[in-house]
C-alpha cells in the first residue's frame, strides 16, 4: 500500500490539471500561433509559466486504484500487477484463472 500522502498528492494534481486545462490550452494555442505578433506570444508564455506546475498534465503519474502503487501499472485495468494477482487469486476478476503448464 502506498503512502496516503502520495495518493492524496496525486489526487490534488488531477484536480488542478482538470481545473486549468482550458486556460492552459488557450495560452498554448496563442503561444504557438506563428501568425500572432511576437510580443503577444511572449506574454502568453509568461502567463503559462505563472500557472502552477502541478496543473500540467505531464506531472500526473498513473497509480493503482486498489493499492496506490505507482509502478507496474496496467492501463487497461487501472491497477498494478500485484493487486491484479491478489484479486485474481481470490476469484474476484471474472474469466481470469491462474495459469499452469
mmCIF file of C-alpha atoms in Angstrom:
data_model
loop_
_atom_site.group_PDB
_atom_site.id
_atom_site.type_symbol
_atom_site.label_atom_id
_atom_site.label_comp_id
_atom_site.label_asym_id
_atom_site.label_seq_id
_atom_site.Cartn_x
_atom_site.Cartn_y
_atom_site.Cartn_z
ATOM 1 C CA UNK A 1 0.000 0.000 0.000
ATOM 2 C CA UNK A 2 1.332 3.410 -0.981
ATOM 3 C CA UNK A 3 1.610 6.264 1.478
ATOM 4 C CA UNK A 4 -1.650 8.147 1.900
ATOM 5 C CA UNK A 5 0.137 11.449 1.346
ATOM 6 C CA UNK A 6 1.353 10.356 -2.100
ATOM 7 C CA UNK A 7 -2.117 9.192 -3.111
ATOM 8 C CA UNK A 8 -3.634 12.484 -1.919
ATOM 9 C CA UNK A 9 -0.930 14.486 -3.725
ATOM 10 C CA UNK A 10 -1.781 12.680 -6.961
ATOM 11 C CA UNK A 11 -5.493 13.412 -6.464
ATOM 12 C CA UNK A 12 -4.650 17.085 -5.911
ATOM 13 C CA UNK A 13 -2.666 17.137 -9.157
ATOM 14 C CA UNK A 14 -5.542 15.528 -11.066
ATOM 15 C CA UNK A 15 -7.899 18.191 -9.733
ATOM 16 C CA UNK A 16 -5.518 21.016 -10.695
ATOM 17 C CA UNK A 17 -4.996 19.603 -14.198
ATOM 18 C CA UNK A 18 -8.746 19.427 -14.782
ATOM 19 C CA UNK A 19 -9.222 22.918 -13.372
ATOM 20 C CA UNK A 20 -6.579 24.649 -15.532
ATOM 21 C CA UNK A 21 -6.839 22.531 -18.685
ATOM 22 C CA UNK A 22 -8.881 25.024 -20.709
ATOM 23 C CA UNK A 23 -6.796 28.033 -19.670
ATOM 24 C CA UNK A 24 -3.548 26.177 -20.357
ATOM 25 C CA UNK A 25 -4.764 25.027 -23.793
ATOM 26 C CA UNK A 26 -5.811 28.559 -24.776
ATOM 27 C CA UNK A 27 -2.452 30.029 -23.736
ATOM 28 C CA UNK A 28 -0.567 27.296 -25.579
ATOM 29 C CA UNK A 29 -2.587 27.956 -28.712
ATOM 30 C CA UNK A 30 -1.696 31.666 -28.569
ATOM 31 C CA UNK A 31 1.972 30.955 -27.799
ATOM 32 C CA UNK A 32 2.356 28.511 -30.698
ATOM 33 C CA UNK A 33 0.481 30.588 -33.289
ATOM 34 C CA UNK A 34 3.091 31.833 -35.785
ATOM 35 C CA UNK A 35 0.661 34.417 -37.203
ATOM 36 C CA UNK A 36 0.435 36.431 -33.972
ATOM 37 C CA UNK A 37 2.952 39.151 -33.043
ATOM 38 C CA UNK A 38 5.999 38.100 -31.044
ATOM 39 C CA UNK A 39 5.058 40.267 -28.023
ATOM 40 C CA UNK A 40 1.642 38.653 -27.703
ATOM 41 C CA UNK A 41 3.152 35.161 -27.932
ATOM 42 C CA UNK A 42 5.775 36.056 -25.331
ATOM 43 C CA UNK A 43 3.105 37.369 -22.928
ATOM 44 C CA UNK A 44 1.171 34.117 -23.356
ATOM 45 C CA UNK A 45 4.324 32.145 -22.493
ATOM 46 C CA UNK A 46 4.825 34.255 -19.349
ATOM 47 C CA UNK A 47 1.214 33.673 -18.266
ATOM 48 C CA UNK A 48 1.668 29.963 -18.939
ATOM 49 C CA UNK A 49 4.782 29.935 -16.760
ATOM 50 C CA UNK A 50 2.870 31.603 -13.904
ATOM 51 C CA UNK A 51 0.321 28.786 -13.733
ATOM 52 C CA UNK A 52 1.002 26.202 -11.004
ATOM 53 C CA UNK A 53 3.394 23.457 -12.070
ATOM 54 C CA UNK A 54 1.087 20.765 -10.765
ATOM 55 C CA UNK A 55 -1.613 21.899 -13.207
ATOM 56 C CA UNK A 56 0.444 20.469 -16.081
ATOM 57 C CA UNK A 57 -0.731 17.085 -17.375
ATOM 58 C CA UNK A 58 2.848 15.816 -17.602
ATOM 59 C CA UNK A 59 3.102 15.905 -13.801
ATOM 60 C CA UNK A 60 0.451 13.191 -13.461
ATOM 61 C CA UNK A 61 1.557 9.650 -12.739
ATOM 62 C CA UNK A 62 -0.632 6.579 -13.088
ATOM 63 C CA UNK A 63 -1.345 4.852 -9.787
ATOM 64 C CA UNK A 64 -3.128 1.621 -8.922
ATOM 65 C CA UNK A 65 -6.706 2.304 -7.814
ATOM 66 C CA UNK A 66 -6.582 -0.589 -5.356
ATOM 67 C CA UNK A 67 -3.232 -0.090 -3.633
ATOM 68 C CA UNK A 68 -1.943 3.254 -4.899
ATOM 69 C CA UNK A 69 1.245 1.642 -6.214
ATOM 70 C CA UNK A 70 2.941 3.785 -8.906
ATOM 71 C CA UNK A 71 4.932 1.051 -10.633
ATOM 72 C CA UNK A 72 3.916 -1.981 -12.731
ATOM 73 C CA UNK A 73 0.630 -0.299 -13.696
ATOM 74 C CA UNK A 74 -1.664 -1.861 -16.290
ATOM 75 C CA UNK A 75 -3.500 0.962 -18.093
ATOM 76 C CA UNK A 76 -6.322 -1.229 -19.323
ATOM 77 C CA UNK A 77 -7.172 -2.452 -15.816
ATOM 78 C CA UNK A 78 -6.033 0.660 -13.882
ATOM 79 C CA UNK A 79 -4.230 -1.450 -11.307
ATOM 80 C CA UNK A 80 -0.802 -2.806 -10.522
ATOM 81 C CA UNK A 81 0.355 -6.330 -11.261
ATOM 82 C CA UNK A 82 0.380 -7.216 -7.545
ATOM 83 C CA UNK A 83 -3.200 -6.070 -6.947
ATOM 84 C CA UNK A 84 -4.260 -7.854 -10.133
ATOM 85 C CA UNK A 85 -2.710 -11.111 -8.968
ATOM 86 C CA UNK A 86 -4.276 -10.834 -5.499
ATOM 87 C CA UNK A 87 -7.750 -10.194 -6.887
ATOM 88 C CA UNK A 88 -7.371 -12.979 -9.466
ATOM 89 C CA UNK A 89 -6.277 -15.442 -6.769
ATOM 90 C CA UNK A 90 -9.361 -14.568 -4.727
ATOM 91 C CA UNK A 91 -11.540 -15.150 -7.812
ATOM 92 C CA UNK A 92 -12.782 -11.554 -7.931
ATOM 93 C CA UNK A 93 -11.909 -10.970 -11.598
ATOM 94 C CA UNK A 94 -14.342 -12.779 -13.926
ATOM 95 C CA UNK A 95 -12.741 -15.043 -16.501
ATOM 96 C CA UNK A 96 -9.232 -14.843 -15.056
ATOM 97 C CA UNK A 97 -7.718 -18.106 -13.919
ATOM 98 C CA UNK A 98 -4.258 -18.962 -12.660
ATOM 99 C CA UNK A 99 -2.183 -20.467 -15.424
ATOM 100 C CA UNK A 100 -0.222 -23.653 -15.006
ATOM 101 C CA UNK A 101 1.762 -25.657 -17.519
#
